[in-house]
GROMACS .gro file of C-alpha atoms in nm:
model
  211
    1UNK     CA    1   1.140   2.309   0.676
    2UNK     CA    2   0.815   2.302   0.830
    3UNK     CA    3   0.692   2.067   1.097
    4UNK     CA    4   0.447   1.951   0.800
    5UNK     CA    5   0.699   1.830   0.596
    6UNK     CA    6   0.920   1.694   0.853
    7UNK     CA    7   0.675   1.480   0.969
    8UNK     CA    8   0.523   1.355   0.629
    9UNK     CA    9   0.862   1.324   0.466
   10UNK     CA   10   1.071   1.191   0.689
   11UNK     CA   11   0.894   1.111   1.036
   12UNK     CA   12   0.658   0.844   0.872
   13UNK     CA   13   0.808   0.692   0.586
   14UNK     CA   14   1.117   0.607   0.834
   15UNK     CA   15   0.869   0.422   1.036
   16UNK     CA   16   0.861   0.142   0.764
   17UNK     CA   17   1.203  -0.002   0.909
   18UNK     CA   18   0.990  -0.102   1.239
   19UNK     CA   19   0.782  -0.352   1.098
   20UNK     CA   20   1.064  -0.473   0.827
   21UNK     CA   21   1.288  -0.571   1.143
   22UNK     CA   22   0.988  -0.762   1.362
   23UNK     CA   23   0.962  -0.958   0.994
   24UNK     CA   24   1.306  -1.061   0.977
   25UNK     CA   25   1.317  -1.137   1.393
   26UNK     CA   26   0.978  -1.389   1.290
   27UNK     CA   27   1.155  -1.503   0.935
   28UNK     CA   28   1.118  -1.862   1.036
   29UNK     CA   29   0.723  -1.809   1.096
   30UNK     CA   30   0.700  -1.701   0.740
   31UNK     CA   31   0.448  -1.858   0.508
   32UNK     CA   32   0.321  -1.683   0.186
   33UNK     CA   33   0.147  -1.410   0.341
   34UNK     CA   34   0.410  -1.298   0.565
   35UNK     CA   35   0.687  -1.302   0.265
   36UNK     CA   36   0.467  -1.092   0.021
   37UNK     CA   37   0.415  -0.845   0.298
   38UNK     CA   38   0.787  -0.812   0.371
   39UNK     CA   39   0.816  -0.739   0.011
   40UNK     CA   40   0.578  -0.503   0.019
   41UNK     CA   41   0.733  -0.334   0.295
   42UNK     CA   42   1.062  -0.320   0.100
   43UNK     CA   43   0.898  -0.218  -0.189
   44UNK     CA   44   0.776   0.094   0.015
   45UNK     CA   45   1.050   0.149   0.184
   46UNK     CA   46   1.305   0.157  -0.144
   47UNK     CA   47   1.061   0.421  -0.278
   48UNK     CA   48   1.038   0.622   0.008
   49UNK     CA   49   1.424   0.674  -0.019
   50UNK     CA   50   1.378   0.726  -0.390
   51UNK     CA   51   1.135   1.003  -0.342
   52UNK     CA   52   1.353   1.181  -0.076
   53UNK     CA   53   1.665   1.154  -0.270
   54UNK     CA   54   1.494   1.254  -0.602
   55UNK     CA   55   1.333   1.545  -0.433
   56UNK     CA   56   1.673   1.673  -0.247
   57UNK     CA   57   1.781   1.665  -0.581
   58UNK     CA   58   1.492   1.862  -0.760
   59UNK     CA   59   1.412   1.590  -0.963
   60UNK     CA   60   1.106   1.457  -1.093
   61UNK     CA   61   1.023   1.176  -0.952
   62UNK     CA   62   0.652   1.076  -1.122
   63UNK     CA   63   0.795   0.854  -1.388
   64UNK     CA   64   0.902   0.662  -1.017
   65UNK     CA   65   0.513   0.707  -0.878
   66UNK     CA   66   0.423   0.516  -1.198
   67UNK     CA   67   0.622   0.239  -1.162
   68UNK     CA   68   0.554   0.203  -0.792
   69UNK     CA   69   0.211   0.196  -0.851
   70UNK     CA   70   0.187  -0.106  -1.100
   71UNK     CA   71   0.416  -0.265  -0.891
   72UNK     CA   72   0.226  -0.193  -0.510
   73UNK     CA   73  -0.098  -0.358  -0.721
   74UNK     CA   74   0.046  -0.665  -0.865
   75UNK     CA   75   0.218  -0.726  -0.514
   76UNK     CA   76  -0.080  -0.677  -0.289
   77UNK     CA   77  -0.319  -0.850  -0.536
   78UNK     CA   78  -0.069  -1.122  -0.495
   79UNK     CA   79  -0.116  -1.111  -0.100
   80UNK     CA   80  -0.455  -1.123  -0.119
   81UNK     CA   81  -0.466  -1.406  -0.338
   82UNK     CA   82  -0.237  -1.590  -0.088
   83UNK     CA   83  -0.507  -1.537   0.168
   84UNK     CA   84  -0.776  -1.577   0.012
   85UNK     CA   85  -0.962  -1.915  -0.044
   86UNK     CA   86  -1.264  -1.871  -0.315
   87UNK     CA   87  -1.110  -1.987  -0.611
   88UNK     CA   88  -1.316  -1.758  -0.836
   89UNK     CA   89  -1.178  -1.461  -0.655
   90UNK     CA   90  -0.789  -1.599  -0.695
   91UNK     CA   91  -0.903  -1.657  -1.101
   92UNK     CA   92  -1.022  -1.272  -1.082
   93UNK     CA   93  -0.675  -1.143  -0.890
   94UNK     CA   94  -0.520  -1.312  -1.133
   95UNK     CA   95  -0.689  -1.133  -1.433
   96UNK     CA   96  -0.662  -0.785  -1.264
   97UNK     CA   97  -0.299  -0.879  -1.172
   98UNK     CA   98  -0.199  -0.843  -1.574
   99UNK     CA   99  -0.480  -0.607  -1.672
  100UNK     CA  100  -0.387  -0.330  -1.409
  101UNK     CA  101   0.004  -0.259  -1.567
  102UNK     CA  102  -0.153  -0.234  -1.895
  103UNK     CA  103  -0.389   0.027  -1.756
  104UNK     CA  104  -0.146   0.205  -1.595
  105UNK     CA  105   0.058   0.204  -1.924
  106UNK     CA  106  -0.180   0.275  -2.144
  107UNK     CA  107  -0.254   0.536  -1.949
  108UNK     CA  108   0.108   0.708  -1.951
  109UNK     CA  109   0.130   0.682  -2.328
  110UNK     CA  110  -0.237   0.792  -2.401
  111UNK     CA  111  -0.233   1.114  -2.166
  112UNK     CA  112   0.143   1.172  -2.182
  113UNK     CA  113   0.156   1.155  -1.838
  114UNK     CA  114   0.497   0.959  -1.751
  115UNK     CA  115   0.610   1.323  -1.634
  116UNK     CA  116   0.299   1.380  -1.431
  117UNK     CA  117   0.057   1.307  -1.190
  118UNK     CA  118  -0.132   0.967  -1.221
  119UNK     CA  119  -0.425   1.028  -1.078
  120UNK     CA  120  -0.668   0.781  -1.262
  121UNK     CA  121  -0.475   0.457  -1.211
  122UNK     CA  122  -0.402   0.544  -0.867
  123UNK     CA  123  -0.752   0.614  -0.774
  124UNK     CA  124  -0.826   0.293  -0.948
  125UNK     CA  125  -0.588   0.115  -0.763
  126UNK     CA  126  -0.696   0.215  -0.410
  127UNK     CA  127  -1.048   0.181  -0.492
  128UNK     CA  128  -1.002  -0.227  -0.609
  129UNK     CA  129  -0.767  -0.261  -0.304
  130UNK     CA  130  -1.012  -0.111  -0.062
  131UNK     CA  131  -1.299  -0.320  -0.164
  132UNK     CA  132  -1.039  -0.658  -0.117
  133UNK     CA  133  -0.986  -0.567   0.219
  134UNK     CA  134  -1.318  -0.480   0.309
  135UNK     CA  135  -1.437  -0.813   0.138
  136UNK     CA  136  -1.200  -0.994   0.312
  137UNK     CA  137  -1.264  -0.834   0.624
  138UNK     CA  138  -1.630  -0.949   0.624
  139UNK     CA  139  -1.522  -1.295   0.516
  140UNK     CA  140  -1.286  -1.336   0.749
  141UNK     CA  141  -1.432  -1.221   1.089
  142UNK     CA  142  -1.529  -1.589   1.224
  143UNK     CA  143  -1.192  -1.737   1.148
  144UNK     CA  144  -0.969  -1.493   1.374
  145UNK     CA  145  -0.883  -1.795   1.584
  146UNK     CA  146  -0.662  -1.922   1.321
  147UNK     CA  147  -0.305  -1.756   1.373
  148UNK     CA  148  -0.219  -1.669   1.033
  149UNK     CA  149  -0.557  -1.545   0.980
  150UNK     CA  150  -0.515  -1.311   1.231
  151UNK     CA  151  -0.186  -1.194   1.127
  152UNK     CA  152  -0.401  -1.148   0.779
  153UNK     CA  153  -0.685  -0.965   0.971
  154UNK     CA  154  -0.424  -0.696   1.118
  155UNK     CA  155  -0.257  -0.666   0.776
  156UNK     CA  156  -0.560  -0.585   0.583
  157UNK     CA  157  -0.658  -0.322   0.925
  158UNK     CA  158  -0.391  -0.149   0.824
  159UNK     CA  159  -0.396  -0.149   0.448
  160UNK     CA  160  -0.775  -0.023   0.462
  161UNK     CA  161  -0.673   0.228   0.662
  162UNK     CA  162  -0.414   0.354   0.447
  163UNK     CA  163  -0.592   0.281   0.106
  164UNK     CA  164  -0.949   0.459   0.258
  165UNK     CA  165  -0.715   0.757   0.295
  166UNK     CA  166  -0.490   0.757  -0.044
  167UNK     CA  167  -0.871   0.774  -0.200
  168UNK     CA  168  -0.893   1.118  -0.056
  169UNK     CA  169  -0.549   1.238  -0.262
  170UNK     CA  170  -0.619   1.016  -0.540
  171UNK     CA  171  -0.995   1.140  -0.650
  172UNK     CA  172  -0.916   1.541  -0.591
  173UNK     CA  173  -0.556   1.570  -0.672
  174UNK     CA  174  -0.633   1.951  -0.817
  175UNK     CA  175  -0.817   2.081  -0.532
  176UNK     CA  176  -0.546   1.939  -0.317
  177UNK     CA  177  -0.280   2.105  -0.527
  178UNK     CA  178  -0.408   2.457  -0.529
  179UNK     CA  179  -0.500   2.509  -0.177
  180UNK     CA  180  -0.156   2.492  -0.009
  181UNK     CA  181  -0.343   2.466   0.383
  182UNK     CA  182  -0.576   2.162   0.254
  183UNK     CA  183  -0.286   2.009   0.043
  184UNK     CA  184  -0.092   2.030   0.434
  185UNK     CA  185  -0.392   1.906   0.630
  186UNK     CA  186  -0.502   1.639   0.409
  187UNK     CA  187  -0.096   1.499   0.329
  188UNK     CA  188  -0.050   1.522   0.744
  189UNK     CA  189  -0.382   1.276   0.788
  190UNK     CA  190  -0.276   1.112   0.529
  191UNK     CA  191   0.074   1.013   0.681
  192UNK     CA  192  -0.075   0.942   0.989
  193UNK     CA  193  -0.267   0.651   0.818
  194UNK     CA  194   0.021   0.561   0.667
  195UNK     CA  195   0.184   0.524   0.986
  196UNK     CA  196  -0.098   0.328   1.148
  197UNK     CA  197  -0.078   0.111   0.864
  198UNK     CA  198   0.308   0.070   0.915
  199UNK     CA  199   0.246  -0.060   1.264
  200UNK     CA  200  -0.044  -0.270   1.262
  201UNK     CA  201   0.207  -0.488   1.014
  202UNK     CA  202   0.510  -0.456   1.277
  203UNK     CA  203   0.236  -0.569   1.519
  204UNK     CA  204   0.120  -0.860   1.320
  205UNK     CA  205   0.486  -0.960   1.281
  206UNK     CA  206   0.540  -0.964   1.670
  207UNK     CA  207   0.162  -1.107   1.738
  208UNK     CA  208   0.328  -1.425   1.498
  209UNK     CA  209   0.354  -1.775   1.644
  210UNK     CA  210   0.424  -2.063   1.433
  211UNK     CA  211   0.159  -2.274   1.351
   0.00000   0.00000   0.00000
């Protein structure tokens, strides 16, 4: 197995137990934010094992990418409309929150695609997600005083990071395929997000006092 693989397919994704554990050492700090984070957390760590073991086993696991996808949306729209405080922009998380799974089904039963590659809803997801946390960002830079805020301002760090980067695979999914050294390159930067993103939650876990 190359070093490639090793690190993107088992290195990183077994870095989401770190910030899992800090949660459940701070589970008495918890508000709303903090629990929908944990579950998010969960949610990527169940479907990291459910690629691995899928993949070990040569199957396909896309019809899984599907479902995680709907489901990563609907959870982190539901984060951000725990932090957020413009009612207009919790009315419009809500909307998105039931418009995005019938997108993303729609989309499987119009392209045929539960066997394939979702591109389109993905990049659709990463795109809305990235513009919440750079909105929120910007909103939120002259309240970091606030202890929960800041555990929200390292969150969204790290989900920017991670979403600014899934853009990248999401948009040019077909160049990435046929170009085995770019599909390596771009999956190993890619990881490495993903890894930052995993510990800037384990460190807003730790960083957690209770109000």
């Amino acid at each position: 197995m190359r070093a490639s693989a090793v690190y993107t397919g088992i290195i990183v994704p077994s870095f989401v137990v770190l910030p899992i554990v800090a949660a459940l050492f701070k589970i008495k700090k918890w508000e709303a934010p903090q629990k929908l984070s944990f579950f998010y957390l969960v949610l990527s760590g169940v479907f990291n094992i459910i690629a691995k073991v899928t993949a070990v086993q040569k199957i396909n696991n896309l019809p899984f990418l599907h479902l995680y996808t709907i489901l990563e949306f609907v959870l982190l729209c539901a984060l951000f409309k725990s932090i957020f405080i413009e009612r207009g922009l919790k009315k419009f998380l809500t909307f998105i929150m039931i418009a995005f799974p019938l997108i993303g089904l729609g989309y499987i039963f119009y392209s045929n695609a539960l066997l394939s590659y979702n591109p389109l809803p993905r990049f659709l997801e990463g795109l809305i997600l990235m513009l919440l946390c750079i909105y929120f960002l910007m909103q939120d830079l002259n309240r970091l005083e606030h202890n929960h805020s800041m555990f929200s301002f390292t969150i969204v760090v790290g989900l920017l990071l991670y979403f600014s980067s899934s853009l990248i695979l999401f948009a040019l999914p077909e160049l990435i395929r046929e170009n085995k050294d770019m599909n390596r390159l771009i999956w190993s930067i890619h990881a490495t997000f993903v890894l930052m993103m995993y510990l800037s939650f384990m460190v807003a876990y730790i960083k957690l006092k209770k109000e």
